[in-house]
Amino acid sequence: MSLLSIVLPSYNEEAMLPRTIRTLKQVMEEAGISFELVFVDDGSRDASWQLIMDAASEDSRIHGVHFSRNFGKEAAIFAGLSAASGDCAAVMDCDLQHPPETLVQMYHLWEQGYEVIEGEKRSRGKESIAHRASAGAFYRIMTKATGIDMSRASDFKLLDRKAVDALLEISEHNSFFRAQSSWIGFRTTSVEFDVQEREAGESKWSTRALIRYAVCNIVGYSSVPMQLVTTAGFIFLVLSFILGIQTLIRYASGHAVEGFTTVILLLLIIGSILMISLGIIGYYISRIFQEVQGRPKYIISKRV
Ligand code: UDP
Ligand code: MG
């Protein structure tokens, strides 16, 4: 019989862990699926790791990996996938916002021969308007950058062993699970689900973390921002031709002292465009720097 590994990144989830374990066990047993739970404790500072250890000592199907500090959800997903031993592996949030019933549905699709089964959000659940708007903008840019429709993408996915191994071979330091799972190809399908409300605890994403996440992933998948710099350069080259000719004509006709405002404006505009351009290029250089350093994605301190 085939084994399903369920990878659950968890960061300060003491409020949800016992409930999640209970629900998942119940749903999987009812569906008659043999499974293992792989919890990745992303450096939690609450009782999460203790709860995972207790659960693991009671039930041999529960495994846990503990990070030495908070490395982020992406790193946790990859650590979980590399610790998973199943014939297929699913990734889901451990706050039950991804419905376990959908997981059963995904498993049946896997049995039918699909190798990558993506969870797509039918509705986004409860969110603030600002969060919804910024998430919308981020996904529009990412859709353009990756060429994959990401507006309803989520981290809720089920992957065949082949796909898991392919993903683990990508050695990129800044991984982006949502995009990489479609980038690898394979026989893909998707399942729609409704994002459930979080029953306890709170979202672990601060606005700052989300912005950092967005910039990092855009830089990782698209060089359009760098090409914008070139475009701006060309526009200014054309403008400088026009202004240059105008200046020469004024010089020839003896009106050379005027136009000081133009000089100031040009200095300001060119100065700020140069700064922004340098900043954009800086992002890519820092990205290259990180990849060259080749630091590990995460460091594991304990396992059960
Ligand atoms: N998470 C994580 N590391 C982090 C932040 C979040 O492993 O640094 C986990 C978290 O425990 C949860 C999942 O990622 O299982 C989704 O996080 P959350 O529910 O806070 O995000 P939201 O549902 O609000 O997008
Ligand atoms: Mg959540």
Tab-separated table of C-alpha atoms and ligand atoms in Angstrom:
chain	number	residue	atom	x	y	z
A	1	MET	CA	0.000	0.000	0.000
A	2	SER	CA	1.295	3.443	-0.842
A	3	LEU	CA	2.220	5.979	1.767
A	4	LEU	CA	1.204	9.634	1.770
A	5	SER	CA	3.536	12.046	3.563
A	6	ILE	CA	1.865	15.197	4.796
A	7	VAL	CA	4.346	18.036	5.263
A	8	LEU	CA	3.216	20.681	7.737
A	9	PRO	CA	5.354	23.797	8.226
A	10	SER	CA	4.604	25.189	11.646
A	11	TYR	CA	5.746	28.358	13.319
A	12	ASN	CA	4.387	29.174	16.781
A	13	GLU	CA	1.328	27.000	16.220
A	14	GLU	CA	0.765	25.623	19.730
A	15	ALA	CA	-2.852	26.754	19.558
A	16	MET	CA	-3.570	24.715	16.437
A	17	LEU	CA	-1.239	21.695	16.591
A	18	PRO	CA	-3.306	19.282	18.729
A	19	ARG	CA	-6.441	20.054	16.755
A	20	THR	CA	-4.651	19.661	13.420
A	21	ILE	CA	-3.176	16.302	14.396
A	22	ARG	CA	-6.520	15.013	15.626
A	23	THR	CA	-8.420	16.159	12.525
A	24	LEU	CA	-5.860	14.872	10.027
A	25	LYS	CA	-5.658	11.454	11.695
A	26	GLN	CA	-9.417	11.149	11.728
A	27	VAL	CA	-9.932	12.236	8.113
A	28	MET	CA	-7.111	10.040	6.772
A	29	GLU	CA	-8.210	6.986	8.740
A	30	GLU	CA	-11.788	7.377	7.573
A	31	ALA	CA	-10.565	7.603	3.979
A	32	GLY	CA	-8.389	4.527	4.507
A	33	ILE	CA	-5.168	6.243	3.413
A	34	SER	CA	-1.907	5.202	5.059
A	35	PHE	CA	-0.040	8.362	5.923
A	36	GLU	CA	2.735	9.979	7.906
A	37	LEU	CA	2.776	13.514	9.287
A	38	VAL	CA	6.033	15.430	8.895
A	39	PHE	CA	6.002	18.528	11.058
A	40	VAL	CA	8.678	21.116	10.419
A	41	ASP	CA	9.006	23.388	13.377
A	42	ASP	CA	10.349	26.596	11.868
A	43	GLY	CA	12.142	27.729	15.029
A	44	SER	CA	8.995	28.276	17.094
A	45	ARG	CA	9.375	30.033	20.405
A	46	ASP	CA	6.258	28.564	21.998
A	47	ALA	CA	5.410	24.995	22.988
A	48	SER	CA	5.049	23.766	19.385
A	49	TRP	CA	8.163	21.566	19.442
A	50	GLN	CA	7.168	20.014	22.778
A	51	LEU	CA	3.738	19.206	21.329
A	52	ILE	CA	5.298	17.658	18.221
A	53	MET	CA	7.663	15.542	20.343
A	54	ASP	CA	4.794	14.336	22.528
A	55	ALA	CA	2.686	13.460	19.477
A	56	ALA	CA	5.632	11.645	17.888
A	57	SER	CA	6.238	9.529	20.981
A	58	GLU	CA	2.598	8.451	21.023
A	59	ASP	CA	2.256	7.742	17.328
A	60	SER	CA	5.016	6.347	15.135
A	61	ARG	CA	3.410	7.901	12.046
A	62	ILE	CA	4.298	11.362	13.302
A	63	HIS	CA	7.742	12.807	12.582
A	64	GLY	CA	9.230	16.166	13.385
A	65	VAL	CA	12.131	18.331	12.317
A	66	HIS	CA	13.171	21.328	14.356
A	67	PHE	CA	15.046	24.288	12.837
A	68	SER	CA	17.796	26.022	14.758
A	69	ARG	CA	15.979	29.327	14.147
A	70	ASN	CA	13.137	30.754	12.036
A	71	PHE	CA	14.113	30.184	8.390
A	72	GLY	CA	10.710	30.927	6.842
A	73	LYS	CA	7.922	28.834	5.381
A	74	GLU	CA	9.705	28.138	2.075
A	75	ALA	CA	12.675	26.567	3.833
A	76	ALA	CA	10.300	24.607	6.064
A	77	ILE	CA	8.468	23.184	3.046
A	78	PHE	CA	11.715	21.966	1.486
A	79	ALA	CA	12.986	20.499	4.747
A	80	GLY	CA	9.686	18.649	5.104
A	81	LEU	CA	9.830	17.326	1.560
A	82	SER	CA	13.350	16.029	2.040
A	83	ALA	CA	12.335	14.344	5.305
A	84	ALA	CA	9.254	12.768	3.712
A	85	SER	CA	9.512	9.090	2.820
A	86	GLY	CA	6.124	8.555	1.160
A	87	ASP	CA	5.296	7.591	-2.422
A	88	CYS	CA	3.694	10.965	-2.641
A	89	ALA	CA	3.919	14.040	-0.437
A	90	ALA	CA	1.438	16.793	0.283
A	91	VAL	CA	2.216	20.216	1.677
A	92	MET	CA	-0.415	21.976	3.743
A	93	ASP	CA	-0.640	24.712	6.377
A	94	CYS	CA	-0.917	23.402	9.870
A	95	ASP	CA	-3.654	25.877	10.820
A	96	LEU	CA	-6.349	23.821	9.003
A	97	GLN	CA	-6.960	26.669	6.554
A	98	HIS	CA	-6.371	24.076	3.871
A	99	PRO	CA	-9.268	21.625	4.240
A	100	PRO	CA	-8.179	17.976	4.869
A	101	GLU	CA	-11.142	16.755	2.795
A	102	THR	CA	-9.520	18.359	-0.265
A	103	LEU	CA	-6.375	16.398	0.548
A	104	VAL	CA	-8.331	13.154	0.233
A	105	GLN	CA	-9.600	14.342	-3.140
A	106	MET	CA	-6.007	15.133	-4.209
A	107	TYR	CA	-4.874	11.697	-3.104
A	108	HIS	CA	-7.485	10.036	-5.312
A	109	LEU	CA	-6.309	12.113	-8.271
A	110	TRP	CA	-2.761	10.940	-7.550
A	111	GLU	CA	-4.016	7.339	-7.599
A	112	GLN	CA	-5.424	8.081	-11.040
A	113	GLY	CA	-1.918	8.902	-12.224
A	114	TYR	CA	-1.541	12.658	-11.811
A	115	GLU	CA	1.907	13.650	-10.580
A	116	VAL	CA	1.417	17.234	-9.456
A	117	ILE	CA	-1.921	18.221	-7.940
A	118	GLU	CA	-2.222	21.894	-7.158
A	119	GLY	CA	-4.690	23.369	-4.698
A	120	GLU	CA	-6.347	26.472	-6.120
A	121	LYS	CA	-8.122	28.977	-3.948
A	122	ARG	CA	-11.739	29.376	-4.945
A	123	SER	CA	-12.175	32.059	-2.343
A	124	ARG	CA	-9.543	33.699	-0.214
A	125	GLY	CA	-11.313	33.530	3.137
A	126	LYS	CA	-11.370	36.448	5.539
A	127	GLU	CA	-8.727	39.108	4.917
A	128	SER	CA	-8.341	42.831	5.368
A	129	ILE	CA	-8.956	44.989	2.254
A	130	ALA	CA	-5.358	46.246	2.252
A	131	HIS	CA	-4.034	42.692	2.402
A	132	ARG	CA	-6.303	41.558	-0.402
A	133	ALA	CA	-5.248	44.495	-2.606
A	134	SER	CA	-1.531	44.012	-2.060
A	135	ALA	CA	-1.803	40.258	-2.547
A	136	GLY	CA	-3.650	40.989	-5.809
A	137	ALA	CA	-0.883	43.284	-7.037
A	138	PHE	CA	1.809	40.787	-6.075
A	139	TYR	CA	0.124	37.948	-7.946
A	140	ARG	CA	-0.405	40.065	-11.058
A	141	ILE	CA	3.324	40.825	-11.182
A	142	MET	CA	4.232	37.220	-10.448
A	143	THR	CA	1.874	35.946	-13.145
A	144	LYS	CA	3.643	38.200	-15.663
A	145	ALA	CA	7.068	37.261	-14.358
A	146	THR	CA	6.627	33.493	-14.289
A	147	GLY	CA	4.196	33.102	-17.168
A	148	ILE	CA	2.102	30.885	-14.895
A	149	ASP	CA	-1.284	32.080	-13.632
A	150	MET	CA	-0.597	32.562	-9.955
A	151	SER	CA	-3.650	34.539	-8.876
A	152	ARG	CA	-5.236	31.550	-7.187
A	153	ALA	CA	-2.079	29.604	-6.401
A	154	SER	CA	-1.416	28.346	-2.914
A	155	ASP	CA	1.152	26.212	-1.138
A	156	PHE	CA	-1.428	23.437	-0.782
A	157	LYS	CA	-0.202	20.735	-3.165
A	158	LEU	CA	0.269	17.014	-3.534
A	159	LEU	CA	3.342	15.773	-5.397
A	160	ASP	CA	4.398	12.397	-6.662
A	161	ARG	CA	7.783	11.052	-5.463
A	162	LYS	CA	9.276	11.889	-8.895
A	163	ALA	CA	8.166	15.509	-8.588
A	164	VAL	CA	9.439	15.737	-5.007
A	165	ASP	CA	12.854	14.468	-6.058
A	166	ALA	CA	12.929	16.908	-8.969
A	167	LEU	CA	12.091	19.796	-6.650
A	168	LEU	CA	14.735	18.812	-4.138
A	169	GLU	CA	17.337	18.875	-6.873
A	170	ILE	CA	16.773	22.587	-7.492
A	171	SER	CA	19.530	24.047	-5.385
A	172	GLU	CA	18.378	27.664	-5.508
A	173	HIS	CA	18.805	29.317	-2.146
A	174	ASN	CA	15.723	31.505	-2.479
A	175	SER	CA	13.150	28.928	-3.416
A	176	PHE	CA	9.538	29.732	-4.275
A	177	PHE	CA	7.551	26.541	-3.914
A	178	ARG	CA	4.392	27.791	-5.613
A	179	ALA	CA	6.139	28.591	-8.865
A	180	GLN	CA	8.708	25.795	-8.817
A	181	SER	CA	6.066	23.100	-8.478
A	182	SER	CA	4.661	24.080	-11.882
A	183	TRP	CA	8.057	24.880	-13.384
A	184	ILE	CA	9.174	21.245	-12.986
A	185	GLY	CA	6.365	20.087	-15.282
A	186	PHE	CA	4.927	16.537	-14.934
A	187	ARG	CA	1.302	15.522	-15.358
A	188	THR	CA	-0.512	18.295	-13.544
A	189	THR	CA	-4.053	18.970	-12.474
A	190	SER	CA	-5.689	21.175	-9.906
A	191	VAL	CA	-8.355	21.036	-7.270
A	192	GLU	CA	-10.318	24.007	-6.006
A	193	PHE	CA	-10.754	24.630	-2.325
A	194	ASP	CA	-12.148	27.322	-0.053
A	195	VAL	CA	-9.688	28.845	2.369
A	196	GLN	CA	-11.026	28.110	5.823
A	197	GLU	CA	-10.965	30.546	8.664
A	198	ARG	CA	-8.116	30.213	11.117
A	199	GLU	CA	-9.659	28.845	14.305
A	200	ALA	CA	-6.903	29.753	16.721
A	201	GLY	CA	-3.624	31.632	16.766
A	202	GLU	CA	-2.915	34.360	14.242
A	203	SER	CA	-1.364	34.784	10.825
A	204	LYS	CA	2.419	34.627	11.005
A	205	TRP	CA	3.008	37.064	8.159
A	206	SER	CA	3.728	40.686	8.942
A	207	THR	CA	3.304	43.291	6.183
A	208	ARG	CA	7.080	43.730	6.152
A	209	ALA	CA	7.633	40.010	5.699
A	210	LEU	CA	5.127	39.956	2.838
A	211	ILE	CA	6.834	42.851	1.027
A	212	ARG	CA	10.224	41.186	1.424
A	213	TYR	CA	8.736	37.929	0.124
A	214	ALA	CA	7.216	39.703	-2.891
A	215	VAL	CA	10.387	41.592	-3.887
A	216	CYS	CA	12.507	38.496	-3.414
A	217	ASN	CA	10.300	36.351	-5.638
A	218	ILE	CA	9.886	38.956	-8.356
A	219	VAL	CA	13.664	39.351	-8.550
A	220	GLY	CA	13.995	35.564	-8.577
A	221	TYR	CA	11.717	35.060	-11.558
A	222	SER	CA	11.988	38.119	-13.712
A	223	SER	CA	14.641	40.421	-15.106
A	224	VAL	CA	11.986	42.926	-16.266
A	225	PRO	CA	12.893	45.439	-13.515
A	226	MET	CA	16.465	45.497	-14.848
A	227	GLN	CA	15.234	46.016	-18.388
A	228	LEU	CA	13.130	48.934	-17.157
A	229	VAL	CA	16.441	50.612	-16.342
A	230	THR	CA	17.542	50.242	-19.963
A	231	THR	CA	14.196	51.575	-21.199
A	232	ALA	CA	14.488	54.609	-18.947
A	233	GLY	CA	18.002	55.145	-20.305
A	234	PHE	CA	16.719	55.162	-23.892
A	235	ILE	CA	13.876	57.564	-23.139
A	236	PHE	CA	16.350	59.950	-21.586
A	237	LEU	CA	18.732	59.602	-24.522
A	238	VAL	CA	15.955	60.729	-26.883
A	239	LEU	CA	14.966	63.576	-24.576
A	240	SER	CA	18.575	64.686	-24.282
A	241	PHE	CA	18.855	64.886	-28.085
A	242	ILE	CA	15.839	67.171	-28.255
A	243	LEU	CA	17.068	69.324	-25.384
A	244	GLY	CA	20.577	69.383	-26.815
A	245	ILE	CA	19.345	70.718	-30.141
A	246	GLN	CA	17.158	73.298	-28.389
A	247	THR	CA	20.150	74.439	-26.293
A	248	LEU	CA	22.374	74.800	-29.344
A	249	ILE	CA	19.718	76.834	-31.159
A	250	ARG	CA	19.347	79.116	-28.135
A	251	TYR	CA	23.121	79.498	-27.936
A	252	ALA	CA	23.314	80.399	-31.592
A	253	SER	CA	20.540	82.980	-31.249
A	254	GLY	CA	22.118	84.532	-28.129
A	255	HIS	CA	19.619	83.444	-25.406
A	256	ALA	CA	21.964	81.058	-23.591
A	257	VAL	CA	21.536	82.207	-19.943
A	258	GLU	CA	17.883	81.251	-19.653
A	259	GLY	CA	16.776	77.686	-18.930
A	260	PHE	CA	18.279	77.364	-15.458
A	261	THR	CA	15.049	75.700	-14.257
A	262	THR	CA	15.523	73.045	-16.904
A	263	VAL	CA	19.007	72.330	-15.603
A	264	ILE	CA	17.816	71.889	-12.027
A	265	LEU	CA	14.896	69.696	-13.062
A	266	LEU	CA	17.102	67.540	-15.255
A	267	LEU	CA	19.642	67.092	-12.464
A	268	LEU	CA	16.916	66.004	-10.050
A	269	ILE	CA	15.226	63.627	-12.463
A	270	ILE	CA	18.392	62.008	-13.756
A	271	GLY	CA	19.777	61.781	-10.232
A	272	SER	CA	16.747	59.936	-8.903
A	273	ILE	CA	16.489	57.629	-11.898
A	274	LEU	CA	20.163	56.730	-11.498
A	275	MET	CA	19.662	55.971	-7.811
A	276	ILE	CA	16.619	53.787	-8.445
A	277	SER	CA	18.419	51.971	-11.244
A	278	LEU	CA	21.409	51.276	-9.050
A	279	GLY	CA	19.059	49.973	-6.377
A	280	ILE	CA	17.346	47.600	-8.801
A	281	ILE	CA	20.654	46.296	-10.087
A	282	GLY	CA	21.765	45.989	-6.463
A	283	TYR	CA	18.873	43.594	-5.801
A	284	TYR	CA	20.037	41.285	-8.534
A	285	ILE	CA	23.643	41.468	-7.419
A	286	SER	CA	22.701	40.631	-3.846
A	287	ARG	CA	20.686	37.737	-5.191
A	288	ILE	CA	23.665	36.438	-7.158
A	289	PHE	CA	25.823	36.953	-4.084
A	290	GLN	CA	23.494	34.835	-1.972
A	291	GLU	CA	23.440	32.033	-4.500
A	292	VAL	CA	27.220	32.089	-4.844
A	293	GLN	CA	27.687	31.906	-1.095
A	294	GLY	CA	25.791	28.629	-1.240
A	295	ARG	CA	24.605	28.684	2.353
A	296	PRO	CA	22.153	25.952	3.309
A	297	LYS	CA	18.434	26.792	3.057
A	298	TYR	CA	17.927	25.756	6.659
A	299	ILE	CA	19.715	24.178	9.605
A	300	ILE	CA	18.083	21.347	11.523
A	301	SER	CA	18.781	21.165	15.215
A	302	LYS	CA	16.578	18.244	16.289
A	303	ARG	CA	14.553	15.395	14.801
A	304	VAL	CA	11.991	12.956	16.158
B	1	UDP	N1	4.843	29.385	8.759
B	1	UDP	C1	6.151	28.910	8.883
B	1	UDP	N2	7.166	29.819	9.036
B	1	UDP	C2	6.963	31.170	9.048
B	1	UDP	C3	5.625	31.635	8.878
B	1	UDP	C4	4.598	30.717	8.743
B	1	UDP	O1	6.384	27.710	8.872
B	1	UDP	O2	7.920	31.923	9.191
B	1	UDP	C5	3.733	28.402	8.603
B	1	UDP	C6	2.601	28.566	9.596
B	1	UDP	O3	2.841	27.871	10.787
B	1	UDP	C7	1.411	27.960	8.834
B	1	UDP	C8	1.730	28.324	7.396
B	1	UDP	O4	3.140	28.600	7.352
B	1	UDP	O5	1.353	26.557	8.951
B	1	UDP	C9	0.918	29.493	6.913
B	1	UDP	O6	1.096	30.578	7.780
B	1	UDP	P1	-0.079	31.531	8.225
B	1	UDP	O7	-1.307	30.740	8.549
B	1	UDP	O8	0.450	32.392	9.314
B	1	UDP	O9	-0.283	32.386	6.923
B	1	UDP	P2	-1.661	32.814	6.218
B	1	UDP	O10	-2.566	31.614	6.275
B	1	UDP	O11	-2.159	33.957	7.001
B	1	UDP	O12	-1.234	33.162	4.832
B	2	MG	MG	-3.015	30.452	7.731
